[in-house]
Tab-separated table of C-alpha atoms in Angstrom:
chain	number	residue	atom	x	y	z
A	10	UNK	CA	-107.009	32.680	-48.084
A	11	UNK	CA	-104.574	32.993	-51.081
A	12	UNK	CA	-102.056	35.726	-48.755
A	13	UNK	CA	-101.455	32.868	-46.093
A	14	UNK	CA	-98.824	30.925	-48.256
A	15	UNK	CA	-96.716	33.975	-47.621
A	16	UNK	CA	-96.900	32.567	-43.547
A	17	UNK	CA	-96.573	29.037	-44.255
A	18	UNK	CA	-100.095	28.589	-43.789
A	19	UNK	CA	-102.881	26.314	-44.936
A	20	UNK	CA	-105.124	28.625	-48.038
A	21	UNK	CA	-108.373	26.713	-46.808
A	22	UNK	CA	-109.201	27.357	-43.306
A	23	UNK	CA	-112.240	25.994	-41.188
A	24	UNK	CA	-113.389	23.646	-38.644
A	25	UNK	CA	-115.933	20.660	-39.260
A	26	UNK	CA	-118.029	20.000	-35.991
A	27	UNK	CA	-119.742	16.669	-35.384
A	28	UNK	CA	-123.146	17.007	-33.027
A	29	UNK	CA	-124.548	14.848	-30.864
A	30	UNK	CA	-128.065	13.961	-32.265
A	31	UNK	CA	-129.729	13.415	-28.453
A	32	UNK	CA	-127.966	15.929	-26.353
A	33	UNK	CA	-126.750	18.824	-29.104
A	34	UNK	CA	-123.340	19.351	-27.611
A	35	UNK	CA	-120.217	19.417	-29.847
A	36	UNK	CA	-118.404	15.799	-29.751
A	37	UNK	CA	-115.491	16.702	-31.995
A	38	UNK	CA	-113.874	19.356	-34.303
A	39	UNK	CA	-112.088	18.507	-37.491
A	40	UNK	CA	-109.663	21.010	-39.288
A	41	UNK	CA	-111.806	22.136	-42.143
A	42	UNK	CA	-109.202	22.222	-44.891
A	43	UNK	CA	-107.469	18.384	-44.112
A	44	UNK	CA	-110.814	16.756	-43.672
A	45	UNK	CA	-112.821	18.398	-46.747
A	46	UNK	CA	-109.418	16.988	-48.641
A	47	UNK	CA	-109.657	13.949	-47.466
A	48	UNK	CA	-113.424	13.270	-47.664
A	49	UNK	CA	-113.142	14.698	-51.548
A	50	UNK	CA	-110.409	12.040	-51.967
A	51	UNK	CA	-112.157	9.272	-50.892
A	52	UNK	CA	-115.735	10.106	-52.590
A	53	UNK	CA	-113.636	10.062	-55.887
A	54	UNK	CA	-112.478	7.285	-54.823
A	55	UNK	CA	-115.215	5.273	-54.548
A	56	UNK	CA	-116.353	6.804	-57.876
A	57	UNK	CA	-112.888	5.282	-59.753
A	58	UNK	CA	-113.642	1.800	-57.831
A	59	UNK	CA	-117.248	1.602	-59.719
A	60	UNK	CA	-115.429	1.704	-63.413
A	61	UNK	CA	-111.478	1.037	-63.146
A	62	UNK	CA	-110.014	-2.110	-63.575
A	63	UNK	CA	-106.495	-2.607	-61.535
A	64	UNK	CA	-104.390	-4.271	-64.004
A	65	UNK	CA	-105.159	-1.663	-66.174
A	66	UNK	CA	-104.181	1.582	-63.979
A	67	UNK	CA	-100.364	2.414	-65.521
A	68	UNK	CA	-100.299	5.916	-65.159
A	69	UNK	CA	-101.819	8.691	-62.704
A	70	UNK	CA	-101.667	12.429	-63.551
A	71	UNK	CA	-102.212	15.138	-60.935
A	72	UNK	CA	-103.171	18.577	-61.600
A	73	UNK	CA	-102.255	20.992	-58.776
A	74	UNK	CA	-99.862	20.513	-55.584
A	75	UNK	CA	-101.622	21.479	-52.659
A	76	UNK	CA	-104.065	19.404	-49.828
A	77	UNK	CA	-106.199	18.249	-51.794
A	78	UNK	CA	-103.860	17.006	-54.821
A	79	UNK	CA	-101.218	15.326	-52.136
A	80	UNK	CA	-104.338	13.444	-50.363
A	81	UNK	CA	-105.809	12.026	-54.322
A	82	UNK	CA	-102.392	11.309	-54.729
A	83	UNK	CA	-102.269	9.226	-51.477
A	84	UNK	CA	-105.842	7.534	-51.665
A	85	UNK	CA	-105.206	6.500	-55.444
A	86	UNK	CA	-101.685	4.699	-54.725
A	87	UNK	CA	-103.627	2.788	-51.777
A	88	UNK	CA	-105.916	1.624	-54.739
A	89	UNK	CA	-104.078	1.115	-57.845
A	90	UNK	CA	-100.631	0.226	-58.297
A	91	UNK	CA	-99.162	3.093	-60.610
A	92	UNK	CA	-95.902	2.800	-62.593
A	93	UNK	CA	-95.901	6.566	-63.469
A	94	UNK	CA	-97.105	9.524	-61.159
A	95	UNK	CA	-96.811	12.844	-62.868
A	96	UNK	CA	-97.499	15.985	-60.784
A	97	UNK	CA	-98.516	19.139	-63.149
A	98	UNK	CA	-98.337	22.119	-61.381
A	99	UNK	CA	-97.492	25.755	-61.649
A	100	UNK	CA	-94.687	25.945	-59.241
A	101	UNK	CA	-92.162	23.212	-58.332
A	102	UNK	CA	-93.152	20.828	-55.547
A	103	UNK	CA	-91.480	18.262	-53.310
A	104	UNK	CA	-92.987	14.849	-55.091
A	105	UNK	CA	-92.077	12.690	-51.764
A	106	UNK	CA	-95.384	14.943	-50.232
A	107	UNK	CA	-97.521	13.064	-53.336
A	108	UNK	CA	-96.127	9.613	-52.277
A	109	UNK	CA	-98.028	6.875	-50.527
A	110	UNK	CA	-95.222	5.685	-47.906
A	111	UNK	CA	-96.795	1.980	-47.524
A	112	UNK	CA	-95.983	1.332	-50.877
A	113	UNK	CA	-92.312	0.786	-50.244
A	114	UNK	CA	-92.017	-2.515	-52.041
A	115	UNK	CA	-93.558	-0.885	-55.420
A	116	UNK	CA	-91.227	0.772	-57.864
A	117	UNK	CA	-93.638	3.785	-58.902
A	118	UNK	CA	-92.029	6.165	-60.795
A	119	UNK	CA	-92.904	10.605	-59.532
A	120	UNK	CA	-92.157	12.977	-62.442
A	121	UNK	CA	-92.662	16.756	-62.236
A	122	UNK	CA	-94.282	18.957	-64.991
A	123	UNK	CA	-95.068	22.926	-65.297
A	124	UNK	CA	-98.499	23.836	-66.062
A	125	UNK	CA	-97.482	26.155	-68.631
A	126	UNK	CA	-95.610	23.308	-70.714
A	127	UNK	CA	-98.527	22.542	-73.185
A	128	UNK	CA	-96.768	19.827	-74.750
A	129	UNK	CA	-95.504	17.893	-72.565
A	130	UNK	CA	-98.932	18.603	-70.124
A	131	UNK	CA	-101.052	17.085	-73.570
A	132	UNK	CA	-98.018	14.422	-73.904
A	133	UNK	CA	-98.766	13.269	-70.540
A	134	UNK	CA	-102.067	13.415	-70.387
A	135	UNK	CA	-102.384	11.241	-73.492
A	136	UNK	CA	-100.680	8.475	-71.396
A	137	UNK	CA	-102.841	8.867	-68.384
A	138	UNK	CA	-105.420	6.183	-67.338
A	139	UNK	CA	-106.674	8.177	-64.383
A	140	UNK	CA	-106.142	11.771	-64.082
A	141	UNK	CA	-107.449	14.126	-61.033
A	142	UNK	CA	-107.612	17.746	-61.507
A	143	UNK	CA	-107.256	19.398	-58.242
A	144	UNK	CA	-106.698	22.681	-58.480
A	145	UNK	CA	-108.934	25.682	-58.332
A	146	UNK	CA	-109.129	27.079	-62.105
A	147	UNK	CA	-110.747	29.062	-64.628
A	148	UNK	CA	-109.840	27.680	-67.641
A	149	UNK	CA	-109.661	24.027	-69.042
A	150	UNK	CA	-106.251	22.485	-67.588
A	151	UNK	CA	-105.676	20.363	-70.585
A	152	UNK	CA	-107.261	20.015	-74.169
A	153	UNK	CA	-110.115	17.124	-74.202
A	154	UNK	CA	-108.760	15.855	-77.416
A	155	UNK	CA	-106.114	14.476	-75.983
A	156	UNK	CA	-107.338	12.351	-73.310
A	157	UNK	CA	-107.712	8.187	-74.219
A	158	UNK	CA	-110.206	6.128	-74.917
A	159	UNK	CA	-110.570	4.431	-71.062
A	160	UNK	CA	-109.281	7.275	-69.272
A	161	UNK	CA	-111.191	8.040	-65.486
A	162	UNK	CA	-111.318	11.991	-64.355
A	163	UNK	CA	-111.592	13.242	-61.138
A	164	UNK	CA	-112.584	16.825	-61.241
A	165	UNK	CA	-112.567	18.555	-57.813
A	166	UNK	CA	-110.976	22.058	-58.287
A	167	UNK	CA	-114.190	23.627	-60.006
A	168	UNK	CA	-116.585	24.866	-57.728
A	169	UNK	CA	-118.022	28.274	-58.955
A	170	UNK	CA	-119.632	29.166	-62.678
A	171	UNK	CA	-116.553	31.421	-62.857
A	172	UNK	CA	-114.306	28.289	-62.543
A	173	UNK	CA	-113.880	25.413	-64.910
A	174	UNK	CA	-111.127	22.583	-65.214
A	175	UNK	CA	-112.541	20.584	-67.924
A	176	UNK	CA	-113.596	21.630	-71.908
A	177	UNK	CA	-116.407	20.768	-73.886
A	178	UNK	CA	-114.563	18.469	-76.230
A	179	UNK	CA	-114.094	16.185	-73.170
A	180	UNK	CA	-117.294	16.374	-71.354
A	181	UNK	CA	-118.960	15.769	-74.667
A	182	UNK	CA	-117.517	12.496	-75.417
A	183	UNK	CA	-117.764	11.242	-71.298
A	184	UNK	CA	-119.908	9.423	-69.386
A	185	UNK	CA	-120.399	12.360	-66.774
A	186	UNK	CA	-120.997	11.620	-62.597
A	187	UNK	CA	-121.512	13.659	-60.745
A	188	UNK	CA	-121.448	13.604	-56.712
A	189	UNK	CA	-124.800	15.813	-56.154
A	190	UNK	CA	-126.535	16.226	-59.997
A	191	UNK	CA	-128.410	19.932	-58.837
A	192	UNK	CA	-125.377	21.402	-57.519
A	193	UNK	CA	-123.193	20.387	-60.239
A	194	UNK	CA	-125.511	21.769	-62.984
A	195	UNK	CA	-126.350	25.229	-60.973
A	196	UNK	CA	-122.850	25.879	-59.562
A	197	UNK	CA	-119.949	25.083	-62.318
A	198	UNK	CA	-118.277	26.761	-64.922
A	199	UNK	CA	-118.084	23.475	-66.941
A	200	UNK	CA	-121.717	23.155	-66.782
A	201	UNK	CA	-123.129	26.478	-66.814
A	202	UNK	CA	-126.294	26.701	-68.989
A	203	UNK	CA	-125.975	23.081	-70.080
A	204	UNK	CA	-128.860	20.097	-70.274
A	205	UNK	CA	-129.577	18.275	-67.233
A	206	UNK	CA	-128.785	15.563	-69.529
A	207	UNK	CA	-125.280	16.485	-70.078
A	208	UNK	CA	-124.591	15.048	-66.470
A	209	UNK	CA	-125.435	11.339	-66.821
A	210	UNK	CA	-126.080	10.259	-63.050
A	211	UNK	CA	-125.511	10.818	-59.982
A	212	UNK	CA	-122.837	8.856	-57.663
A	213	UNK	CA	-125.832	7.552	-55.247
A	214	UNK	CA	-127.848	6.622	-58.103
A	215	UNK	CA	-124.468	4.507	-59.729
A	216	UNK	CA	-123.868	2.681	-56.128
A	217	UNK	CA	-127.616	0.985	-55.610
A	218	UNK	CA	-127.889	-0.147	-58.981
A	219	UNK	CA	-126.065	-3.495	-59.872
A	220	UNK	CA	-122.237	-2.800	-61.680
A	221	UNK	CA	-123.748	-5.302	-64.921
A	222	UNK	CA	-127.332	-2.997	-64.732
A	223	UNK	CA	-125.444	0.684	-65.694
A	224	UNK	CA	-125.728	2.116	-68.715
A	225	UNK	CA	-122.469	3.719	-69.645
A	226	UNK	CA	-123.800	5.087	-72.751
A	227	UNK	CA	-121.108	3.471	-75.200
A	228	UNK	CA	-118.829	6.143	-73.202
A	229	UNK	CA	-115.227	4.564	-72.017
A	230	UNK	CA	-114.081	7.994	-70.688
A	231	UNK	CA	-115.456	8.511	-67.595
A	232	UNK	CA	-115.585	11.956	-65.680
A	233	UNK	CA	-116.693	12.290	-61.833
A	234	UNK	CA	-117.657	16.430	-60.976
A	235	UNK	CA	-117.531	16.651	-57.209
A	236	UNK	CA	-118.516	19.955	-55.933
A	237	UNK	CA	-119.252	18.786	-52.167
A	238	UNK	CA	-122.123	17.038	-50.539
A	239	UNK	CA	-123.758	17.268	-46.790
A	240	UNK	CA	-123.697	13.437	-46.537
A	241	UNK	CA	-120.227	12.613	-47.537
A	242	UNK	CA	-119.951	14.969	-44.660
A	243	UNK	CA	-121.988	13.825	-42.106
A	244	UNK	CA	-121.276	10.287	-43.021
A	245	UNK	CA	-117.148	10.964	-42.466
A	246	UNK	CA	-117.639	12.446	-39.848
A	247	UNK	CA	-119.369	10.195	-37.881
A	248	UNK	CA	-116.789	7.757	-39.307
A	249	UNK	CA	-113.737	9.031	-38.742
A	250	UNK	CA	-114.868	9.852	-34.858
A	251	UNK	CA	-115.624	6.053	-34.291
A	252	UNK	CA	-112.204	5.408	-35.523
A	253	UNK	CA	-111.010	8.117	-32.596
A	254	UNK	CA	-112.839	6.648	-30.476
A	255	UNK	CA	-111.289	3.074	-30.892
């Protein structure tokens, strides 16, 4: 709902509801937009905690300003202590929104950068050991070719073959995850028409096998597609409504 910035209004709009398995009545409701950000966040998450190394995480780059972008923004400050955090975005946006307030005693430095600034977007990039691309698009944010050897991506703003945040240049030379393989491959602009084989493995398949056991493929860049999954859902959920309940 792209008119509802014009009211100050969230663009995503729905409600989550969490069953009861025995009875079938409703036992809570969740605003759609915050929790599908925040469950998104936190699968990625996980996904960055399989292959990034702490002492290594200097730099964070963050394409888009909106839920979803402020909440990676959050979750990734919780995990890695960033020196840089560089928001790239169309429009100007208030970069206290991107900062994770219990991280008062670290000196992280927020920068701003337009979209449209190719340089200085490739420039950044470049410098980036994690970068999330959070914004719904339908061509490739930045050029591949620029992107480090070591670099993690979080791709979440893709979610239609008419959309696509990545190129080929990148997914070509990274180990691919993806959060649910099928969808990915059947539902994304990045991977329309490709190989199953151009997606590496799933997340699920990643998290029961043994951190020594996986086969990165000699890959050091490392990209993670979400598009959504029913269990990150249901699993969420059911979390978050313990938490209430405590």
């Amino acid at each position: 709902r792209e008119g509802n910035k014009n009211s100050n209004l969230p663009t995503i709009v729905g409600i989550v509801v969490l069953f009861d398995t025995v009875t079938g009545l409703p036992k809570c409701l969740f605003n759609g937009g915050y929790f599908t950000a925040l469950r998104t966040a936190s699968g990625c998450a996980v996904a960055s905690l399989l292959r990034c190394k702490k002492e290594n995480m200097k730099s964070l780059m963050i394409f888009g300003g909106g839920a979803q972008a402020k909440i990676h923004a959050k979750i990734m400050q919780y995990l890695f202590v960033f020196e840089t955090v560089v928001i790239c975005n169309r429009s100007k946006v208030n970069l206290n929104e991107f900062k994770y307030n219990d991280n008062n005693n670290v000196e992280t430095k927020f920068l701003y950068v337009h979209s449209d600034d190719e340089e200085d977007v490739n420039s950044f990039v470049a410098q980036s050991q994690m970068i999330c691309t959070c914004t719904p698009s339908t061509f490739p944010l930045f050029k591949g070719s620029f992107v480090s050897e070591g670099t993690f991506i979080n791709a979440v703003g893709s979610f239609k073959n008419t959309m696509r945040e990545l190129d080929d240049v990148l997914l070509e030379k990274a180990f691919v995850i993806a959060d649910d393989k099928n969808h990915v491959l059947e539902t994304t602009g990045e991977f329309k028409g490709k190989k199953e084989e151009s997606v590496h493995a799933s997340l699920g398949q990643l998290l029961v096998t043994e951190k020594e056991e996986i086969d990165w493929k000699k890959k050091t860049i490392t990209v993670f597609k979400s598009v959504g999954h029913s269990a990150q859902d249901l699993f969420f959920a059911s979390k978050a409504y313990q938490i209430l309940k405590e």
